[in-house]
mmCIF file of C-alpha atoms in Angstrom:
data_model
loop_
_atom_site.group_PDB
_atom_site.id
_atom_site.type_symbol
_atom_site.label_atom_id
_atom_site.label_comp_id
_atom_site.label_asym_id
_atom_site.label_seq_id
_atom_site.Cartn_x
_atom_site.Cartn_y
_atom_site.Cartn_z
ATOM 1 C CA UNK A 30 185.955 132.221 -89.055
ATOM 2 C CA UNK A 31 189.686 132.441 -88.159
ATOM 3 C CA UNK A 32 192.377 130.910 -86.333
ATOM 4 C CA UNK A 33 195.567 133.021 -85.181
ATOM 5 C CA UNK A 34 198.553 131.964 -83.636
ATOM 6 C CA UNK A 35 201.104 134.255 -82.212
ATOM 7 C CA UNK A 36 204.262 134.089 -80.039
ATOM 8 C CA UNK A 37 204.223 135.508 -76.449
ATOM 9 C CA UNK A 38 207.721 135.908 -74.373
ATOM 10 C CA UNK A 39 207.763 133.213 -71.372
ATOM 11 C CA UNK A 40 204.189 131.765 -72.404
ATOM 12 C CA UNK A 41 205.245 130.009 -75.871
ATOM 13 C CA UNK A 42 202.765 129.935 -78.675
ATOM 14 C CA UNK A 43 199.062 131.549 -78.465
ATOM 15 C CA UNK A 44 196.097 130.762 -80.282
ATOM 16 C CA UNK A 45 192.791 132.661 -80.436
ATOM 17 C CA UNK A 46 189.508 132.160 -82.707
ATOM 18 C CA UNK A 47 186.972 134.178 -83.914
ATOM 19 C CA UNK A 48 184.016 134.704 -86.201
ATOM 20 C CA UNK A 49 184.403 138.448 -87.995
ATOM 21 C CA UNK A 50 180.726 139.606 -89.662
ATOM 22 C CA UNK A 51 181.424 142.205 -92.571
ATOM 23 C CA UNK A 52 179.518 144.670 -94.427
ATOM 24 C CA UNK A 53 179.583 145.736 -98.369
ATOM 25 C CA UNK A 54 182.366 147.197 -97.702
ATOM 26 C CA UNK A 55 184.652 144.463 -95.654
ATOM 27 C CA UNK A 56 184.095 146.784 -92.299
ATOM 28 C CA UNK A 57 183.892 144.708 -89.322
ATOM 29 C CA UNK A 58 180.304 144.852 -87.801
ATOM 30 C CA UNK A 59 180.487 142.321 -85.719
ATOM 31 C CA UNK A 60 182.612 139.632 -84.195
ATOM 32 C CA UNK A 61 182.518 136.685 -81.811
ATOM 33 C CA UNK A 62 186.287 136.075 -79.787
ATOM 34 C CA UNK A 63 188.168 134.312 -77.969
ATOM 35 C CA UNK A 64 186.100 130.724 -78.994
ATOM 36 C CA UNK A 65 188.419 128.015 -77.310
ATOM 37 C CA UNK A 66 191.406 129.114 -76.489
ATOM 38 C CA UNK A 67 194.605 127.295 -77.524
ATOM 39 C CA UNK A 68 192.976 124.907 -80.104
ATOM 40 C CA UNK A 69 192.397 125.866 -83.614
ATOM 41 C CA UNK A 70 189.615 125.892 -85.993
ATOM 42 C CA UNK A 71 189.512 122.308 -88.527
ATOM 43 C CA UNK A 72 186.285 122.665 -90.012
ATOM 44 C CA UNK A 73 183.970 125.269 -90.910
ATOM 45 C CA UNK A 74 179.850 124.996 -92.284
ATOM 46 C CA UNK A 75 178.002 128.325 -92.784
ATOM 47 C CA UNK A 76 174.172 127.118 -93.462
ATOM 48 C CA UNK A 77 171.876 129.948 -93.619
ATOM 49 C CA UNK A 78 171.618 132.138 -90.380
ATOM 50 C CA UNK A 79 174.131 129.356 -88.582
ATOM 51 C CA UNK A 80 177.470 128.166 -88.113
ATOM 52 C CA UNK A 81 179.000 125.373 -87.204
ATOM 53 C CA UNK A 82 182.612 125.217 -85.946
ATOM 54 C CA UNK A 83 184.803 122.691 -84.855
ATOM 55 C CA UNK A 84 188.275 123.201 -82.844
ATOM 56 C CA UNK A 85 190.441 120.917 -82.129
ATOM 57 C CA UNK A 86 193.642 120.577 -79.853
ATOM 58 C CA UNK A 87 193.104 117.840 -76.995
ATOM 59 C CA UNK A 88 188.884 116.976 -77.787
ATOM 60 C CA UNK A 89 187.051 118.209 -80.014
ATOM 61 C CA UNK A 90 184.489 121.115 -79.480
ATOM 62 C CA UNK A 91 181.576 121.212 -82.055
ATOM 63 C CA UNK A 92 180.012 125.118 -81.943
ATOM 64 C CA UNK A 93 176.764 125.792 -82.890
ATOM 65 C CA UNK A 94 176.807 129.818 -83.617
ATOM 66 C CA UNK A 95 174.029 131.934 -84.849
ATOM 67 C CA UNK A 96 174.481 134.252 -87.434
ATOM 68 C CA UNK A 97 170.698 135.980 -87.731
ATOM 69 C CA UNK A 98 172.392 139.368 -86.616
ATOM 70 C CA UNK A 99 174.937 141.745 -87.086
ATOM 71 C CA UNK A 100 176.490 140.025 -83.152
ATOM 72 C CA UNK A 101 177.288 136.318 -83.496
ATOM 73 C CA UNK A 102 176.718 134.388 -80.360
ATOM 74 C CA UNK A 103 177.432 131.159 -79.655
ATOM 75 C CA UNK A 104 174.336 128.783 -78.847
ATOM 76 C CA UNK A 105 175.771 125.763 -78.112
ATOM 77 C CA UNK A 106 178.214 123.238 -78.115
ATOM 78 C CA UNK A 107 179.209 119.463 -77.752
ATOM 79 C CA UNK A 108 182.887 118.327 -76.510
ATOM 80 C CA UNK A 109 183.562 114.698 -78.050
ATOM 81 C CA UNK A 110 186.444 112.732 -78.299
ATOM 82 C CA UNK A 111 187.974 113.044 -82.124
ATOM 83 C CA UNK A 112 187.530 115.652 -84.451
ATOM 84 C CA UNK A 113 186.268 116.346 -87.663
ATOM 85 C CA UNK A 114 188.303 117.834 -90.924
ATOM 86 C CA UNK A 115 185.051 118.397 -93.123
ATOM 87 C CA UNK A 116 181.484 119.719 -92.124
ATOM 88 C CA UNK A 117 178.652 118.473 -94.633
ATOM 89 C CA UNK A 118 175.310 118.925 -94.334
ATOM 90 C CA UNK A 119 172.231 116.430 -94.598
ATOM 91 C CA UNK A 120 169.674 118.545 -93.736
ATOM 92 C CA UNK A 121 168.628 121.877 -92.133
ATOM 93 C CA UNK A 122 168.789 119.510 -88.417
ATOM 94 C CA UNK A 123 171.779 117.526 -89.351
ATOM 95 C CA UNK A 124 175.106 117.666 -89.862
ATOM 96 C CA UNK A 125 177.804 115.032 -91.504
ATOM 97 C CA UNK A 126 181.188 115.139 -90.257
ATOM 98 C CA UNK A 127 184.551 113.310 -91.257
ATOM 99 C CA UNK A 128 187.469 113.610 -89.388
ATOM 100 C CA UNK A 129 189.628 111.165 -86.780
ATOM 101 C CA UNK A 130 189.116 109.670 -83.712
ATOM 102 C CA UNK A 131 191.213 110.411 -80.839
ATOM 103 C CA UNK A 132 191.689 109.121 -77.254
ATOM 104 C CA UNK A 133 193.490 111.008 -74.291
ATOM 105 C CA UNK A 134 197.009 109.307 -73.567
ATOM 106 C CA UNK A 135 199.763 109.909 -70.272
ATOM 107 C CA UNK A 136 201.176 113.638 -69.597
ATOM 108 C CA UNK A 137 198.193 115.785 -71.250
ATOM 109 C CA UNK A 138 198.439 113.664 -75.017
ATOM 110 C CA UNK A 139 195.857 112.706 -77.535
ATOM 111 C CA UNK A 140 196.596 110.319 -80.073
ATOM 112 C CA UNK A 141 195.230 110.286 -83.215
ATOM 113 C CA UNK A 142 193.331 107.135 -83.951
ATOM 114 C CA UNK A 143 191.108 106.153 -87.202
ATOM 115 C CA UNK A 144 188.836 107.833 -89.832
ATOM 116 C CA UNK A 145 185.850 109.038 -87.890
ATOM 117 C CA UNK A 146 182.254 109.550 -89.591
ATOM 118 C CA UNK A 147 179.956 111.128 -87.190
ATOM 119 C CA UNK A 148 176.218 112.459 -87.612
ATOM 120 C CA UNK A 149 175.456 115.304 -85.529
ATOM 121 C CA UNK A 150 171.772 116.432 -84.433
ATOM 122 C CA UNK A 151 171.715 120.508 -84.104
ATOM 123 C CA UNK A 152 167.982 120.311 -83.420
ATOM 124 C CA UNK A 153 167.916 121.518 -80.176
ATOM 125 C CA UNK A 154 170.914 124.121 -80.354
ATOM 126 C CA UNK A 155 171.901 124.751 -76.771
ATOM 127 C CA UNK A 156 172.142 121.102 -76.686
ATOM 128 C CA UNK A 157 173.856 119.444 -79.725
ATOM 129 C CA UNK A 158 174.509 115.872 -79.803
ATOM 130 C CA UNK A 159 176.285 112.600 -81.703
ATOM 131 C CA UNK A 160 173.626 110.868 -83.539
ATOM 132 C CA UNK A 161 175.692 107.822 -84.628
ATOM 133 C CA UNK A 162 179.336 107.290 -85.487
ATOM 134 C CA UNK A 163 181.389 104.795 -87.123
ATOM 135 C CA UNK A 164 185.492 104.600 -86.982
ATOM 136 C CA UNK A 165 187.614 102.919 -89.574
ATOM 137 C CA UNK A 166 190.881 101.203 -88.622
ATOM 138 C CA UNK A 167 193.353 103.025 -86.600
ATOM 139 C CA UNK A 168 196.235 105.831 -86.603
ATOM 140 C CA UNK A 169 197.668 104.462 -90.255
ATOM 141 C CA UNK A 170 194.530 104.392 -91.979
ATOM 142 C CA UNK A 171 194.155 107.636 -93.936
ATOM 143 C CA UNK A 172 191.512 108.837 -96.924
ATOM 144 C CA UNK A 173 191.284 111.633 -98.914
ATOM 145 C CA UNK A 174 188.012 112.868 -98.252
ATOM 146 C CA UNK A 175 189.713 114.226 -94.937
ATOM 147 C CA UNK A 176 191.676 116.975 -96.776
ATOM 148 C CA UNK A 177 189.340 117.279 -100.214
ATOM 149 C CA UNK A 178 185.833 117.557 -100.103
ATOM 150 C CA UNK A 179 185.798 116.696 -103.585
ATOM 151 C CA UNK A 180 186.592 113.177 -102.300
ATOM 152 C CA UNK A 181 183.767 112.790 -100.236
ATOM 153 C CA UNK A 182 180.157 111.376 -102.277
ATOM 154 C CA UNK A 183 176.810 111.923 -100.118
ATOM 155 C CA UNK A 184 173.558 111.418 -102.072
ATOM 156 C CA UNK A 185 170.817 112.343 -100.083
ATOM 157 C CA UNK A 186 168.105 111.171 -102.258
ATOM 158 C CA UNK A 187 169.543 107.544 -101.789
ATOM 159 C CA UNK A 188 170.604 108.297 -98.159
ATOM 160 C CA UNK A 189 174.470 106.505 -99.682
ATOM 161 C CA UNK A 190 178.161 108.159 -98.714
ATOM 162 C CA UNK A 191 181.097 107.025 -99.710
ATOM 163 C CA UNK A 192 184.866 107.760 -98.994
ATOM 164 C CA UNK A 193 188.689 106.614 -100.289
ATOM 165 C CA UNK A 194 190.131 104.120 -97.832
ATOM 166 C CA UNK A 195 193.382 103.187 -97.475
ATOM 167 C CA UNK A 196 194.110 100.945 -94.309
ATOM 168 C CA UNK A 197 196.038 98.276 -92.457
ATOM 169 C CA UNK A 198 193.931 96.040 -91.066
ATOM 170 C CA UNK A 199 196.044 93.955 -88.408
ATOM 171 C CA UNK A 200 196.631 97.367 -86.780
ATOM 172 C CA UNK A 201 193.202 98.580 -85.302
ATOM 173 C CA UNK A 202 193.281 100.080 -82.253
ATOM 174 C CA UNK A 203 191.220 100.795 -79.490
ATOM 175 C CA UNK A 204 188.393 102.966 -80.421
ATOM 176 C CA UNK A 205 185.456 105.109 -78.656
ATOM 177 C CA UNK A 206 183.216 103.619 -81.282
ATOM 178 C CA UNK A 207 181.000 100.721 -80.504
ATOM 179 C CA UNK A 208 180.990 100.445 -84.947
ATOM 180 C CA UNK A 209 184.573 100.004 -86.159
ATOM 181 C CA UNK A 210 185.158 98.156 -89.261
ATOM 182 C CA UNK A 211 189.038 97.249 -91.410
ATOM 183 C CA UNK A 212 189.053 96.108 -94.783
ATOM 184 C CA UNK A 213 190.179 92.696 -95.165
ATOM 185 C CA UNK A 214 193.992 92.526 -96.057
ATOM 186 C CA UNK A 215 196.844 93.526 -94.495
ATOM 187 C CA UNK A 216 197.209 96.618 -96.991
ATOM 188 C CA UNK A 217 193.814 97.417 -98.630
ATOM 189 C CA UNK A 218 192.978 100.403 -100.602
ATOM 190 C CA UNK A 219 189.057 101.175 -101.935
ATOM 191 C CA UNK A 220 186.125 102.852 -101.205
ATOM 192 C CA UNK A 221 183.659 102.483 -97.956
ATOM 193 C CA UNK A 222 179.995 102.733 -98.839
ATOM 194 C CA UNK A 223 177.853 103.770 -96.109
ATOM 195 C CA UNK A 224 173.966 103.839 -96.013
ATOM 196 C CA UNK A 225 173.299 107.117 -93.734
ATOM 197 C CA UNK A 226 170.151 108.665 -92.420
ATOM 198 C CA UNK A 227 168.627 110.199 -89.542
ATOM 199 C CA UNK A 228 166.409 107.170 -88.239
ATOM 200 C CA UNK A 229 168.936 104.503 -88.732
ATOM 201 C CA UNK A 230 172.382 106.359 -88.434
ATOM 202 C CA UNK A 231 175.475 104.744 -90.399
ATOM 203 C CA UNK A 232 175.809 101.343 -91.416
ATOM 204 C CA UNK A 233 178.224 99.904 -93.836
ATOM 205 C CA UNK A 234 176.547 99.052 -97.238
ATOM 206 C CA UNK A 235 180.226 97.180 -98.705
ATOM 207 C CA UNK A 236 183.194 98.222 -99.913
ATOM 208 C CA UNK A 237 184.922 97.956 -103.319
ATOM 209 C CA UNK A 238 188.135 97.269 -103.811
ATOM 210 C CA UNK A 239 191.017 98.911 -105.652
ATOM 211 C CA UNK A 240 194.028 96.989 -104.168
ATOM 212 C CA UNK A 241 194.740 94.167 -102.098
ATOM 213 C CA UNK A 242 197.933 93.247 -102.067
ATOM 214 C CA UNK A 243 200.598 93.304 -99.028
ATOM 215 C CA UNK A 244 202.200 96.428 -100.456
ATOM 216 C CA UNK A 245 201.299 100.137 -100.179
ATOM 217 C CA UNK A 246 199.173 101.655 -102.960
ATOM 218 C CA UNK A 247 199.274 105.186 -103.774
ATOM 219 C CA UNK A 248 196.933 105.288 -106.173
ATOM 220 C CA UNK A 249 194.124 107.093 -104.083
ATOM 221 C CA UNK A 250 195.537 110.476 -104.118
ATOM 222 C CA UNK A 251 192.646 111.645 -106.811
ATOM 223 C CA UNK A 252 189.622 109.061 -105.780
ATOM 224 C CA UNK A 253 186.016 110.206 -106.503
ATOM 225 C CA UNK A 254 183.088 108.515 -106.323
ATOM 226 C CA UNK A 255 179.674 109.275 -108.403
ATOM 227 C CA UNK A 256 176.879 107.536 -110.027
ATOM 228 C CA UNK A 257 175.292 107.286 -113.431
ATOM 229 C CA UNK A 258 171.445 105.418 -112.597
ATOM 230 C CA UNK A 259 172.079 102.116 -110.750
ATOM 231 C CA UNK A 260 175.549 102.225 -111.714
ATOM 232 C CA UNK A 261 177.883 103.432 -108.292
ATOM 233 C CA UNK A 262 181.317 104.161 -109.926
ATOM 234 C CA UNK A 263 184.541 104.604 -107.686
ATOM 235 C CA UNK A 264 187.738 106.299 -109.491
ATOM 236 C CA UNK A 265 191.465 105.789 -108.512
ATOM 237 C CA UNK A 266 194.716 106.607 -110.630
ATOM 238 C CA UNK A 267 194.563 103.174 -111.548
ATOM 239 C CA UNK A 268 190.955 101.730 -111.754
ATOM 240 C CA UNK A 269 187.576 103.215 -112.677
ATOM 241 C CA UNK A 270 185.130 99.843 -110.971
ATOM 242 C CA UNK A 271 181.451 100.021 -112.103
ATOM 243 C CA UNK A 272 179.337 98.568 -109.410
ATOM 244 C CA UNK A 273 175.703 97.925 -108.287
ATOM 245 C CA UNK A 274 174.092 100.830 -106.618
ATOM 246 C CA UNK A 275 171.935 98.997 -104.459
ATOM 247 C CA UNK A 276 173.851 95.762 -103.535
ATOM 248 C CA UNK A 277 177.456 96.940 -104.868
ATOM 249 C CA UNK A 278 177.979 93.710 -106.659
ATOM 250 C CA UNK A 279 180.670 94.332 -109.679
ATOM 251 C CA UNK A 280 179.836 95.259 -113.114
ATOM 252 C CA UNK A 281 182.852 95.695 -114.817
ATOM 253 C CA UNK A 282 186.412 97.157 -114.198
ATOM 254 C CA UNK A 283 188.634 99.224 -116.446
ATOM 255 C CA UNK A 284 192.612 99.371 -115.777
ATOM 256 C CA UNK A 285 193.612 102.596 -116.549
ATOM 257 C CA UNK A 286 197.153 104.489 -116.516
ATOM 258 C CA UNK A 287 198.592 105.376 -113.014
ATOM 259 C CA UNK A 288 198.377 108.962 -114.375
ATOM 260 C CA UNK A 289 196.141 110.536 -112.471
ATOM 261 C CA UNK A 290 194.674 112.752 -115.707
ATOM 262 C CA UNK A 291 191.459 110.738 -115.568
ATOM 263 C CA UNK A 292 190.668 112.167 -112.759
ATOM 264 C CA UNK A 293 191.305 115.797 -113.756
ATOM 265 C CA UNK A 294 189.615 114.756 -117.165
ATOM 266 C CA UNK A 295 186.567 113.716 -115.946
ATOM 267 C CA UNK A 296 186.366 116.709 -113.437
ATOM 268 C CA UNK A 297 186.625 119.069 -116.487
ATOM 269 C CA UNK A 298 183.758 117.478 -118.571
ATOM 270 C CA UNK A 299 181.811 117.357 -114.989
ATOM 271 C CA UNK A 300 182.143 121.319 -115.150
ATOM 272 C CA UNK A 301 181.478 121.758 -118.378
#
């Protein structure tokens, strides 16, 4: 799946999508163009015999496209406001998406509003649709799950996700979300902890917190979360916080160097 942009005299920039099926020997055998012209391709989820796509440039198409033969095809699709930077899936009838809200704005505009988490149903292909959604916070609010997938935790045996917030909370904005939820202080950095499943769509479970002061922390550029038993544990540069799985009351809380190598240290031994 590709984007390409190009220049055109007297029409300014061009872009053009397209999903390219190759044999053995990287011959094209197939192909599926011109999917939504002018926007460009954000996320990408190949699952078996399908593929879903999401564009964005003024609202967000979400493409369901079959891949059983040689001759992709699309078989349906949902426009939504928003649009989401990372595909994951829940199961073969559901998909998890994270990306940002958006909301159309005078002269053609969309502005960029908060973190988005949106469940999509692909049951019925031809006719996708939003299960739930939640938004976090607004325009400032930013976590690193939206450019690393490493950053993003889904546990599907526990039906728990969780993502690296950092937010403003006296600056939420309007949102297309009936759920929208800021952290408590004026500058907060931590994790959201979501319970997520198909029945009863996303709720908030709690958050954990790795700063609260009235200052900007940048000690979220690495955050992970995983699990050892009951015990949820959320990662920053700064803090590694033990918590409850179930009710996310604290454990315990180690301080740690604003390094950063804890992080690629415990990703290491992870691999190993």
């Amino acid at each position: 799946a590709s984007t390409t942009e190009y220049y055109v005299q007297h029409q300014g920039t061009v872009r053009a999508n397209a999903v390219y099926v190759l044999d053995e020997h990287l011959n094209i055998v197939g192909q599926l163009e011109k999917i939504a012209p002018d926007e460009s391709i954000f996320s990408a989820r190949f699952m078996g015999d399908r593929l879903y796509l999401v564009t964005f440039q003024q609202i967000d198409p979400f493409f369901v496209i079959d891949l059983s033969t040689d001759k992709p095809k699309i078989l349906g699709e949902l426009k939504i406001p928003g649009f989401s930077n990372y595909l994951h899936p829940y199961d073969k009838e559901h998909i998890i998406g994270i990306g940002r809200d958006t909301k159309e704005i005078e002269n053609g505009r969309v502005q960029q509003l908060g973190i988005k988490i949106a469940l999509f149903n692909v049951e019925d292909v031809k006719n996708p649709k939003v299960l739930d959604d939640i938004v976090i916070g607004d325009s400032s609010t930013y976590s690193e799950a939206l450019n690393n997938h490493k950053a993003f935790f889904f546990d599907k045996t526990r039906n728990v996700l969780s993502i690296p917030i950092n937010g403003d909370a006296n600056s939420l904005k309007e949102s297309s979300s009936s759920k929208i939820f800021a952290p408590d202080y004026n500058r907060w950095s931590g994790f959201y902890v979501f319970n997520l499943d198909k029945l009863d769509g996303i709720n908030l479970k709690g958050t954990v917190t790795h700063s609260d002061e009235d200052s900007r922390y940048y000690g979220m550029g690495n955050a992970r979360t995983f699990y050892i038993d009951d015990v949820l544990y959320t990662a920053s540069e700064e803090f590694l916080k033990m918590n409850d799985f179930n009710n996310l009351e604290r454990i315990n809380s180690i301080k740690l160097e604003n390094t950063g190598k804890f992080i690629e240290y415990m990703e290491d031994e992870i691999l190993r």
